[in-house]
């Protein structure tokens, strides 16, 4: 049996409950009295939680309950089964009376073994059903968590690809692409940045490819590639420098090229101006000198000169074309090409500078040869063309990549988008796989539980277990027995025969004069629910002699005559129970229970729930039932004692219940002192007592005794002690002997 409730946390008004010092331990029979709203139903939910160690509506519930077998705490189950009748039971088992009630199986003594088999098979079935339900919940949570991962990655992908367009990317897109883009792959940050840049870009205009110009040579119909032209020019220079025109050479001119150049130019000037004398010394030029100069600058020499001058011009043309060669600005290309383009451009500029420098050197060599045509010498005419050609090809390749991207711009963006999607989806692949593996394992477990398998507590599947239990249940008893018993009890309970229970394969239906009952009264609903509970205590799943029965206010909405029937049904139903807890707000019902327990000398403990209002919430506590409620046939003596001993401490909690107590006492006193059909106001008005105090008493008991749902008026703290004194003064003045007798009892 249960012996004490030591602690309750996070259970409604029992938010922080601790047992008061000296409170009597629970007995076999336990009465708990408290007004409506005090916390009786909330306390009954604690007993429900003891069956499983938790309550679904209070996930943070904590408790400490002492029992014969040891303490019971959160997550621990009571060793004894507990049946609880409260509003939750009515809702779970009876609902709104729109459908059939679950059948109640009444078992005969001779079939206890089969009934135990039914209980075992049903227990296994229920446990598997519960586990499958847990699995479904866990799978649902896993799907939710996996969905969150895909929602998060979809957001990441959407943000990463937002530069492409105004397209939206959502969780379903991520889930679809997770399958479509297999195998997934993680890319480097550099690769990802290229893709991001591509998506941010606008389509650029195409650029022409880059190439070195072709060079035409004299007498050639086809142009020669620029690099080949450079090589040919190099060969030409190398061939010209050792070439001479030696016949008739004047040694002084040969030895002094500057003089030779000056003299050769002078000959031309004299010829062009038909000079007969030397323009320098104004002397006739001797014929012999003219003959010698003619031989020195003869036909072969002039041919060499022309050849050298042509070579100089060719070299300078190559240099001009190479120097004038331009390529697109870096900013006109796609940004991902900039780095390569910058390197290639620098390499080309370096090669071009080297070539121009070499062409300049060869121009100097040819100029020197032009004035030293009679002198043979060797010159380094080689030009490094490989670096120039390679750099030009590299530049051309980059520009072609640019043009290809422009031509395939949409496709490039699609590839960039897909790369980003594949990368970010690859990042969640591990987590998604874990969820999938978890789901596969859970589904396999659920299938095993449903279909059955070796190694389980019963190798049969759930359908086989259910069918077996159903067959055994049919053997041990008739489900109709429960319906017949409930019909008989209901007729005795209500004192009429218009309602009955009809049994069928689905369960019991409530009929009124042979038709489905509609618009049942609250009293009828209460009677049906309570009788269903009473009969169910005898079903095959609960051994009342070893179980604990908790009943919370079985008389709600019943009229006074039905209260006695409820008492009789309850008394007979729990007489053999191992332990009983009875909770009620009805004093008349409480007295019936008290008298029964006293007369039969049952082992019993009596308690009351007191609920007080604090600044933040309402708080309930369990105390011993006041002796005045035990000893006297009405609440009146207890109400008087409550006011007589009241001392305000200035808190709402201390004054919370006083207006209601004062009103109930005042109504009872006036009814017996001055019997009348008049209202309380008229009755009070007729009393000979201080008018100001009567006004204060009426206002206090009328205004503060009714709960409005808007909280309590702080004025009750100041008004309570004063008006309690006025009421006691009035009672003493009007009925002194009555007052003195009650005062003695209250001490």
XYZ file of C-alpha atoms in Angstrom:
747
model
C 0.000 0.000 0.000
C 0.913 3.657 -0.314
C 1.867 5.274 2.994
C 2.635 8.943 2.285
C 3.089 11.607 -0.405
C 6.360 13.259 0.517
C 6.871 15.588 -2.432
C 5.136 16.838 -5.590
C 6.663 19.222 -8.146
C 5.178 20.779 -11.298
C 1.643 19.403 -10.967
C -0.782 22.342 -11.195
C -1.555 23.777 -7.745
C 0.860 21.195 -6.349
C 3.752 23.055 -7.931
C 6.050 22.751 -4.921
C 4.370 20.518 -2.371
C 6.058 18.986 0.662
C 4.292 16.917 3.303
C 3.451 18.861 6.465
C 5.096 17.676 9.655
C 3.052 15.228 11.693
C 0.591 14.278 8.953
C -0.804 10.787 9.550
C 0.238 7.992 7.196
C -2.271 6.619 4.693
C -4.497 3.779 5.880
C -6.459 1.215 3.956
C -9.275 3.776 3.548
C -8.436 7.451 3.010
C -10.908 10.341 2.763
C -9.745 13.619 1.205
C -12.086 16.604 1.438
C -11.736 19.925 -0.409
C -13.881 22.515 -2.086
C -14.207 22.690 -5.870
C -11.004 24.005 -7.441
C -8.874 23.119 -4.435
C -6.836 20.513 -6.367
C -8.563 17.132 -5.811
C -8.609 16.164 -9.492
C -5.012 17.360 -9.847
C -4.029 15.125 -6.919
C -5.883 12.186 -8.505
C -3.660 12.617 -11.577
C -0.657 11.873 -9.378
C -2.181 8.457 -8.601
C -2.654 7.910 -12.358
C 1.030 8.766 -12.903
C 2.087 6.081 -10.399
C 0.989 3.387 -12.885
C 3.684 4.423 -15.377
C 6.008 6.742 -13.476
C 4.952 9.840 -15.445
C 1.953 11.804 -16.684
C 1.648 12.783 -20.376
C 0.179 16.214 -19.560
C 2.910 17.077 -17.037
C 6.289 16.138 -18.563
C 8.171 17.944 -15.762
C 6.276 16.161 -12.980
C 8.423 14.986 -10.060
C 7.217 13.145 -6.978
C 8.255 11.099 -4.006
C 5.670 8.638 -2.661
C 6.359 6.166 0.129
C 4.947 2.652 -0.193
C 5.290 -0.676 1.571
C 7.681 -1.898 -1.101
C 9.840 1.238 -0.961
C 9.822 4.807 -2.272
C 8.391 5.572 -5.737
C 9.812 8.474 -7.779
C 9.734 9.904 -11.274
C 10.055 7.155 -13.884
C 9.212 4.385 -11.381
C 6.009 2.350 -11.434
C 3.883 1.296 -8.502
C 4.052 -2.438 -7.815
C 0.287 -2.420 -7.365
C -2.148 -1.540 -10.118
C -4.098 1.639 -9.491
C -7.526 2.375 -10.936
C -8.487 6.065 -10.894
C -11.931 7.529 -11.486
C -11.796 11.232 -12.368
C -12.656 13.555 -15.230
C -9.724 12.154 -17.240
C -11.119 8.630 -16.880
C -14.519 9.767 -18.065
C -13.015 11.461 -21.110
C -10.750 8.511 -21.989
C -13.298 5.708 -21.496
C -16.682 7.328 -21.988
C -15.863 10.371 -24.134
C -18.938 12.233 -25.323
C -21.139 9.101 -25.420
C -21.294 9.329 -29.219
C -19.752 5.920 -29.822
C -19.720 2.476 -28.212
C -18.171 1.922 -24.779
C -15.353 -0.599 -24.543
C -16.594 -4.057 -23.445
C -15.882 -5.183 -19.883
C -14.802 -8.804 -19.527
C -16.164 -10.513 -16.421
C -14.208 -13.696 -15.680
C -15.532 -16.848 -13.994
C -13.526 -18.578 -11.281
C -13.076 -21.761 -13.334
C -11.386 -19.860 -16.160
C -8.764 -17.890 -14.220
C -5.874 -19.646 -16.001
C -7.261 -18.769 -19.416
C -7.925 -15.251 -18.216
C -4.305 -14.997 -17.143
C -3.284 -16.070 -20.660
C -5.588 -13.398 -22.059
C -4.011 -10.842 -19.761
C -0.493 -11.921 -20.784
C -1.257 -11.896 -24.517
C -3.097 -8.612 -24.272
C -0.237 -7.164 -22.242
C 2.293 -8.229 -24.886
C 0.054 -6.857 -27.623
C -0.408 -3.556 -25.776
C 3.319 -3.283 -25.040
C 4.164 -3.877 -28.698
C 1.495 -1.417 -29.779
C 2.936 1.136 -27.396
C 6.470 0.452 -28.667
C 5.338 0.698 -32.301
C 3.680 3.970 -31.381
C 6.944 5.143 -29.807
C 8.801 4.028 -32.940
C 6.364 5.943 -35.131
C 6.868 9.000 -32.931
C 10.655 8.600 -33.062
C 10.566 8.138 -36.842
C 8.403 11.227 -37.078
C 10.893 13.163 -34.954
C 13.777 11.827 -37.050
C 11.963 12.894 -40.203
C 11.385 16.305 -38.645
C 15.041 16.657 -37.652
C 16.177 15.444 -41.073
C 13.744 17.921 -42.606
C 15.340 20.676 -40.523
C 18.740 19.729 -41.960
C 17.369 19.922 -45.492
C 15.582 23.185 -44.697
C 18.822 24.648 -43.370
C 20.892 23.473 -46.341
C 18.169 24.709 -48.702
C 18.512 28.139 -47.132
C 22.298 27.976 -47.512
C 22.030 26.888 -51.139
C 19.389 29.529 -51.819
C 21.643 32.245 -50.426
C 24.692 30.896 -52.276
C 22.847 30.802 -55.602
C 20.777 33.971 -55.182
C 23.109 35.819 -57.507
C 21.938 33.709 -60.400
C 18.336 34.855 -60.436
C 15.351 35.483 -58.230
C 14.647 31.730 -58.039
C 13.680 30.286 -54.686
C 15.217 27.123 -53.306
C 13.237 25.222 -50.681
C 13.418 22.003 -48.667
C 11.683 19.887 -51.381
C 14.267 21.116 -53.918
C 17.104 20.059 -51.602
C 15.559 16.631 -51.028
C 15.058 16.082 -54.773
C 18.586 17.265 -55.657
C 20.054 15.093 -52.886
C 18.980 12.102 -54.996
C 19.458 13.651 -58.446
C 23.029 14.886 -57.929
C 24.517 11.652 -56.655
C 27.383 11.092 -56.236
C 27.772 14.200 -54.096
C 31.157 15.844 -53.875
C 32.874 18.448 -51.716
C 34.860 21.108 -53.589
C 37.703 23.365 -52.534
C 36.968 26.889 -51.396
C 38.746 28.213 -54.461
C 36.476 26.177 -56.756
C 33.413 27.264 -54.831
C 34.394 30.905 -55.094
C 34.719 30.558 -58.874
C 31.181 29.171 -58.988
C 29.866 31.914 -56.721
C 31.549 34.516 -58.925
C 30.002 32.934 -62.039
C 26.551 33.204 -60.529
C 27.128 36.820 -59.579
C 28.356 37.733 -63.069
C 26.455 39.225 -65.922
C 27.025 37.925 -69.401
C 30.105 39.618 -70.935
C 30.621 40.546 -74.590
C 32.835 38.209 -76.630
C 36.441 39.206 -77.316
C 38.435 38.309 -80.422
C 41.090 35.724 -80.028
C 44.681 36.834 -79.605
C 47.413 35.980 -82.147
C 50.704 37.426 -83.376
C 50.320 39.120 -86.763
C 51.405 37.498 -90.008
C 54.305 39.100 -91.853
C 54.611 39.461 -95.632
C 58.035 39.033 -97.167
C 59.160 40.407 -100.481
C 58.271 38.098 -103.326
C 56.090 35.856 -101.186
C 52.419 35.420 -101.978
C 51.486 33.942 -98.607
C 52.108 35.785 -95.331
C 54.520 34.240 -92.905
C 53.647 33.722 -89.228
C 55.185 36.422 -87.086
C 57.434 34.048 -85.151
C 58.716 32.569 -88.431
C 59.296 36.103 -89.751
C 61.387 36.837 -86.666
C 63.440 33.692 -87.229
C 63.920 34.570 -90.921
C 65.003 38.082 -89.975
C 67.465 36.612 -87.502
C 68.892 34.390 -90.227
C 69.119 37.375 -92.577
C 71.142 39.441 -90.123
C 73.458 36.547 -89.480
C 73.979 36.188 -93.267
C 74.568 39.923 -93.995
C 77.221 40.791 -91.442
C 80.017 38.698 -93.003
C 79.153 39.818 -96.589
C 81.402 42.506 -98.388
C 82.061 44.222 -101.777
C 85.934 44.275 -101.763
C 87.002 45.371 -105.405
C 88.380 48.884 -105.591
C 87.993 49.432 -101.909
C 89.665 52.520 -100.440
C 91.363 51.444 -97.249
C 90.897 54.759 -95.515
C 87.135 54.570 -96.036
C 87.140 50.947 -95.061
C 89.045 51.761 -91.911
C 86.838 54.754 -91.123
C 83.169 53.908 -91.662
C 82.054 57.362 -90.545
C 84.204 58.954 -93.236
C 82.890 56.372 -95.698
C 79.327 57.265 -94.849
C 80.115 60.976 -95.122
C 81.837 60.545 -98.472
C 79.075 58.338 -99.886
C 76.447 60.878 -98.935
C 78.584 63.634 -100.471
C 78.768 61.791 -103.788
C 75.012 61.577 -103.865
C 74.622 65.288 -103.059
C 77.126 66.303 -105.723
C 75.320 64.154 -108.258
C 71.905 65.442 -107.301
C 73.065 69.085 -107.492
C 75.339 68.642 -110.586
C 78.251 70.096 -108.646
C 81.486 70.504 -110.643
C 83.633 71.351 -107.664
C 83.820 70.031 -104.148
C 81.100 71.754 -102.116
C 83.360 71.603 -99.089
C 86.685 73.018 -100.403
C 85.360 74.624 -103.571
C 88.131 72.870 -105.543
C 87.737 70.764 -108.673
C 87.576 67.041 -107.849
C 90.468 65.292 -109.571
C 89.315 62.742 -112.165
C 91.457 60.057 -110.580
C 89.643 60.595 -107.289
C 86.281 60.357 -108.930
C 87.360 57.096 -110.564
C 88.620 55.645 -107.228
C 85.404 56.558 -105.436
C 83.342 55.007 -108.210
C 85.246 51.782 -107.837
C 84.838 51.901 -104.004
C 81.093 52.475 -104.220
C 80.609 50.201 -107.188
C 77.578 48.116 -108.301
C 78.222 45.168 -105.920
C 78.564 47.520 -103.050
C 75.343 49.283 -103.940
C 73.525 46.003 -104.121
C 74.778 45.094 -100.639
C 73.739 48.492 -99.417
C 70.235 48.015 -100.755
C 70.086 44.595 -99.169
C 71.171 45.959 -95.782
C 68.757 48.854 -95.948
C 65.922 46.423 -96.778
C 66.904 44.286 -93.800
C 66.884 47.347 -91.518
C 63.418 48.264 -92.740
C 62.189 44.725 -92.223
C 63.494 44.640 -88.667
C 61.915 47.973 -87.862
C 58.554 46.853 -89.337
C 58.621 43.753 -87.169
C 59.417 45.864 -84.115
C 56.626 48.331 -84.908
C 54.048 45.586 -85.332
C 55.180 43.762 -82.205
C 55.198 46.981 -80.195
C 51.772 48.004 -81.471
C 50.199 44.653 -80.683
C 47.347 45.037 -78.120
C 45.037 42.623 -76.266
C 41.773 43.105 -74.278
C 41.786 44.748 -70.857
C 41.546 42.346 -67.947
C 38.263 43.915 -66.744
C 36.488 42.872 -69.950
C 36.969 39.213 -69.081
C 35.150 37.036 -66.522
C 36.660 37.480 -63.120
C 37.700 33.852 -62.688
C 40.076 34.327 -65.719
C 41.778 37.384 -64.276
C 44.512 35.588 -62.398
C 45.522 33.373 -65.335
C 45.176 36.305 -67.699
C 47.378 38.464 -65.519
C 50.105 35.789 -65.463
C 49.881 35.202 -69.220
C 49.913 38.940 -69.945
C 52.991 39.425 -67.819
C 54.721 36.517 -69.562
C 53.861 37.962 -72.980
C 55.049 41.427 -72.011
C 58.307 39.976 -70.788
C 58.779 37.999 -74.036
C 57.765 41.004 -76.172
C 60.222 43.279 -74.331
C 62.997 40.759 -74.890
C 62.175 40.507 -78.589
C 61.994 44.292 -79.042
C 65.276 44.687 -77.255
C 66.844 42.117 -79.560
C 65.338 43.763 -82.646
C 66.821 47.053 -81.501
C 70.216 45.421 -81.127
C 69.971 43.911 -84.607
C 68.957 47.303 -86.012
C 72.168 48.730 -84.554
C 74.188 45.885 -86.064
C 72.658 46.456 -89.504
C 73.234 50.204 -89.290
C 76.851 49.494 -88.496
C 77.075 47.056 -91.391
C 75.545 49.633 -93.686
C 78.569 51.892 -93.237
C 81.051 49.022 -93.137
C 79.997 47.126 -96.156
C 83.588 46.373 -97.088
C 84.229 44.767 -93.686
C 83.112 41.243 -92.824
C 82.291 40.438 -89.200
C 80.200 37.975 -87.228
C 77.139 39.097 -85.226
C 74.753 37.304 -82.810
C 71.497 37.606 -84.716
C 69.477 34.996 -82.776
C 66.013 36.018 -81.449
C 64.220 34.090 -78.631
C 60.827 33.403 -80.187
C 59.602 30.345 -78.208
C 58.643 32.314 -75.094
C 56.826 34.888 -77.241
C 54.893 32.250 -79.129
C 54.028 30.298 -75.969
C 52.800 33.428 -74.172
C 50.722 34.434 -77.182
C 49.151 30.974 -77.327
C 48.410 31.093 -73.600
C 46.700 34.463 -73.958
C 44.730 33.195 -76.906
C 43.572 30.140 -74.915
C 42.294 32.323 -72.062
C 40.431 34.603 -74.451
C 38.886 31.578 -76.118
C 37.722 30.345 -72.701
C 36.088 33.719 -72.202
C 34.332 33.527 -75.562
C 33.229 29.936 -74.944
C 31.726 30.956 -71.588
C 29.936 33.859 -73.216
C 28.544 31.553 -75.871
C 27.533 29.020 -73.200
C 26.741 31.493 -70.410
C 23.479 29.901 -69.196
C 25.064 26.461 -69.221
C 28.043 27.791 -67.238
C 25.743 29.238 -64.622
C 23.828 25.983 -64.431
C 27.104 24.090 -63.866
C 28.166 26.609 -61.201
C 24.810 26.304 -59.443
C 24.967 22.526 -59.578
C 28.492 22.541 -58.159
C 27.357 24.601 -55.173
C 24.291 22.416 -54.653
C 26.357 19.219 -54.858
C 28.929 20.634 -52.414
C 26.491 21.793 -49.731
C 24.388 18.654 -50.034
C 27.578 16.623 -49.596
C 28.111 18.401 -46.270
C 24.843 16.969 -44.852
C 25.179 13.540 -46.450
C 26.605 12.025 -43.264
C 23.828 13.356 -41.024
C 21.147 12.361 -43.518
C 22.609 8.864 -43.720
C 22.531 8.589 -39.918
C 18.849 9.516 -39.864
C 18.120 7.064 -42.677
C 19.970 4.305 -40.843
C 18.070 5.090 -37.650
C 14.755 4.941 -39.517
C 15.682 1.657 -41.199
C 16.550 0.120 -37.825
C 13.346 1.402 -36.246
C 11.219 0.193 -39.147
C 12.898 -3.212 -38.928
C 12.138 -3.322 -35.191
C 8.507 -2.313 -35.784
C 8.142 -5.003 -38.462
C 9.657 -7.572 -36.126
C 7.243 -6.585 -33.347
C 4.270 -6.650 -35.717
C 5.076 -9.863 -37.590
C 6.746 -11.724 -34.723
C 10.194 -13.298 -34.606
C 12.288 -15.738 -32.559
C 13.773 -14.115 -29.492
C 10.733 -12.007 -28.649
C 8.762 -12.610 -25.448
C 6.261 -14.319 -27.761
C 7.347 -15.330 -31.274
C 3.858 -14.791 -32.701
C 2.855 -11.676 -34.571
C 0.492 -9.101 -33.136
C -2.484 -10.213 -35.168
C -2.018 -13.791 -33.928
C -1.723 -12.571 -30.337
C -4.866 -10.490 -30.654
C -6.848 -13.328 -32.231
C -5.641 -15.736 -29.573
C -6.638 -13.376 -26.780
C -9.991 -12.830 -28.409
C -10.645 -16.574 -28.666
C -9.637 -17.184 -25.050
C -11.692 -14.230 -23.908
C -14.726 -15.726 -25.612
C -14.110 -18.999 -23.753
C -13.683 -17.571 -20.267
C -16.742 -15.355 -20.202
C -19.315 -13.438 -22.091
C -18.720 -9.756 -22.676
C -22.454 -9.301 -22.432
C -22.222 -9.963 -18.698
C -20.740 -6.518 -18.222
C -23.558 -4.922 -20.206
C -26.246 -6.764 -18.301
C -24.748 -5.845 -14.933
C -24.413 -2.200 -15.921
C -28.037 -2.062 -17.104
C -29.267 -3.468 -13.777
C -27.096 -1.093 -11.747
C -28.108 1.917 -13.856
C -31.806 1.224 -13.313
C -31.278 0.905 -9.561
C -29.105 4.003 -9.572
C -31.544 6.266 -11.420
C -34.738 4.650 -10.208
C -36.145 4.267 -13.717
C -35.930 1.849 -16.660
C -35.706 4.062 -19.743
C -31.892 3.682 -20.129
C -30.056 0.423 -20.842
C -26.791 -0.920 -22.249
C -26.843 -2.900 -25.482
C -23.899 -5.220 -26.207
C -22.493 -5.864 -29.689
C -19.170 -6.726 -31.280
C -17.952 -3.148 -30.895
C -18.873 -2.754 -27.225
C -21.793 -1.207 -25.361
C -24.203 1.396 -26.611
C -26.432 3.458 -24.324
C -30.078 3.206 -25.418
C -33.119 5.158 -24.331
C -36.277 3.170 -24.891
C -34.566 1.029 -27.500
C -32.934 3.869 -29.453
C -29.484 5.450 -29.222
C -29.550 7.878 -26.325
C -29.124 11.521 -27.253
C -28.820 14.652 -25.128
C -28.031 12.812 -21.908
C -28.268 15.004 -18.820
C -25.110 15.722 -16.827
C -26.527 13.562 -14.033
C -27.094 10.666 -16.445
C -23.588 11.014 -17.831
C -22.133 11.009 -14.319
C -24.154 7.916 -13.392
C -23.104 6.026 -16.541
C -19.440 6.943 -16.145
C -19.323 5.999 -12.459
C -21.189 2.710 -12.916
C -18.929 1.832 -15.850
C -15.946 2.356 -13.546
C -17.502 0.309 -10.742
C -18.273 -2.625 -13.032
C -14.855 -2.371 -14.668
C -13.205 -2.939 -11.276
C -14.296 -6.557 -11.715
C -12.824 -7.088 -15.169
C -10.093 -9.591 -15.955
C -7.315 -6.985 -16.065
C -7.629 -5.808 -12.456
C -7.571 -7.774 -9.233
C -9.334 -5.450 -6.820
C -8.103 -7.384 -3.765
C -4.521 -6.494 -4.679
C -5.160 -3.119 -6.291
C -5.566 0.502 -5.231
C -8.798 2.327 -6.082
C -8.947 6.140 -6.305
C -12.328 7.853 -6.750
C -12.569 11.610 -7.297
C -16.040 13.143 -6.776
C -18.326 10.463 -8.252
C -21.417 12.574 -7.441
C -20.854 15.669 -9.588
C -24.133 16.803 -11.174
C -26.159 14.175 -9.266
C -29.282 15.143 -7.334
C -29.547 14.384 -3.617
C -31.375 11.067 -4.092
C -28.701 9.749 -6.470
C -25.963 10.598 -3.959
C -27.127 7.712 -1.752
C -27.134 5.345 -4.720
C -23.611 6.464 -5.635
C -22.534 5.902 -2.046
C -24.036 2.416 -2.006
C -22.383 1.480 -5.340
C -19.035 2.859 -4.259
C -19.129 1.175 -0.856
C -19.804 -2.243 -2.348
C -17.285 -1.780 -5.181
C -14.293 -0.948 -2.940
C -15.043 -3.045 0.135
C -12.500 -5.696 -0.882
C -9.867 -3.305 -2.332
C -6.347 -3.409 -0.960
C -6.376 0.389 -0.509
C -8.895 3.130 -1.256
C -8.636 6.904 -1.729
C -11.935 8.813 -1.831
C -11.943 12.513 -2.758
C -15.010 14.782 -2.568
C -16.149 18.383 -2.247
C -19.665 17.470 -1.108
C -20.040 17.604 2.663
C -23.179 15.429 2.646
C -21.292 12.717 0.726
C -18.339 13.121 3.092
C -20.611 12.494 6.088
C -21.983 9.324 4.487
C -18.446 8.048 4.005
C -17.366 9.058 7.513
C -20.345 7.355 9.130
C -19.749 4.188 7.103
C -16.082 4.001 8.076
C -16.800 4.744 11.735
C -19.621 2.205 12.027
C -17.652 -0.552 10.313
C -14.492 0.408 12.214
C -12.427 0.484 9.032
C -8.776 1.464 9.214
C -9.096 5.025 7.880
C -7.280 8.351 7.629
C -8.960 11.690 6.988
C -7.467 14.654 5.129
C -8.438 17.956 3.586
C -6.912 19.986 0.751
C -6.445 23.683 1.440
C -5.776 25.916 -1.572
C -4.437 29.428 -1.020
C -3.760 32.351 -3.343
C -0.263 33.877 -3.461
C 1.023 36.877 -5.355
C 1.987 34.655 -8.305
C -0.283 31.587 -8.290
C -2.441 29.225 -6.275
C -0.827 26.701 -3.928
C -2.425 23.594 -2.422
C -1.464 21.649 0.682
C -2.769 18.465 2.312
C -3.654 18.635 6.013
C -5.505 16.484 8.500
C -9.276 16.837 8.245
C -10.485 19.306 10.844
C -12.088 17.547 13.813
C -15.116 19.839 13.600
C -15.941 18.298 10.190
C -15.595 14.816 11.632
C -17.622 15.365 14.809
C -20.566 17.438 13.579
C -23.280 16.695 11.007
C -22.909 20.014 9.130
C -20.133 22.362 8.013
C -21.531 25.129 10.205
C -19.372 24.336 13.243
C -16.244 24.201 11.061
C -17.134 27.480 9.363
C -17.586 29.180 12.748
C -14.258 27.812 13.981
C -12.522 29.040 10.824
C -13.748 32.612 11.439
C -13.346 32.455 15.206
C -9.670 31.452 14.943
C -8.857 33.625 11.918
C -5.920 35.997 12.320
C -4.860 37.955 9.235
C -1.140 38.133 8.483
C -1.631 40.669 5.731
C -1.291 38.229 2.813
C -3.775 37.224 0.132
C -3.035 33.558 0.902
C -4.306 33.935 4.478
C -7.452 35.790 3.364
C -8.150 33.873 0.161
C -10.948 31.654 1.508
C -12.428 33.967 4.173
C -15.143 35.733 2.070
C -16.636 32.384 0.998
C -16.494 30.985 4.527
C -18.096 34.165 5.881
C -20.921 34.076 3.346
C -21.737 30.391 3.963
C -21.806 30.908 7.746
C -23.880 34.075 7.437
C -26.451 32.403 5.154
C -26.798 29.429 7.521
C -27.048 31.597 10.658
C -29.670 33.926 9.186
C -31.699 30.981 7.847
C -31.942 29.395 11.291
C -32.208 32.644 13.283
C -34.731 34.370 11.037
C -36.259 31.770 8.648
C -37.470 33.509 5.523
C -37.766 33.191 1.764
C -36.208 36.618 1.390
C -32.754 37.217 -0.026
C -29.736 37.356 2.239
C -29.753 41.135 1.840
C -33.361 41.376 3.081
C -32.661 38.953 5.918
C -29.623 40.944 7.008
C -31.510 44.209 6.695
C -34.169 42.897 9.135
C -31.563 42.107 11.805
C -31.196 44.606 14.650
C -27.490 45.413 14.549
C -25.207 48.332 13.780
C -26.251 49.577 10.333
C -22.750 50.549 9.213
C -21.366 47.155 10.224
C -24.248 45.350 8.475
C -23.474 47.293 5.299
C -19.800 46.348 5.561
C -20.680 42.679 6.227
C -22.967 42.484 3.192
C -20.483 44.167 0.867
C -17.651 41.901 2.040
C -19.577 38.610 1.762
C -21.282 39.571 -1.489
C -18.485 41.249 -3.448
C -15.529 39.064 -2.472
C -17.089 35.587 -2.215
C -17.721 35.101 -5.942
C -14.808 34.175 -8.211
C -14.831 36.218 -11.369
C -11.773 34.815 -13.095
C -10.191 38.268 -12.949
C -8.112 37.607 -9.844
C -8.730 38.775 -6.291
C -9.292 42.307 -5.126
C -6.362 43.278 -2.854
C -8.948 44.970 -0.642
C -9.805 41.566 0.909
C -6.549 41.698 2.873
C -7.603 44.841 4.714
C -11.297 43.955 4.880
C -11.105 40.342 6.075
C -10.164 40.768 9.759
C -12.499 43.714 10.246
C -15.546 42.043 8.732
C -14.916 38.711 10.446
C -14.992 40.641 13.754
C -18.278 42.332 12.732
C -19.917 38.970 11.866
C -18.849 37.357 15.141
C -20.095 40.414 17.046
C -23.463 40.152 15.319
C -23.816 36.423 16.075
C -22.852 36.977 19.711
C -25.263 39.890 20.109
C -28.189 38.087 18.471
C -27.585 34.581 19.946
C -25.231 34.737 22.918
C -25.791 31.148 24.113
C -25.347 29.879 20.568
C -22.160 31.896 20.229
C -20.694 30.738 23.539
C -21.318 27.063 22.699
C -19.610 27.354 19.324
C -16.732 29.334 20.826
C -16.045 26.577 23.369
C -15.968 23.970 20.606
C -13.575 26.102 18.559
C -10.899 26.411 21.228
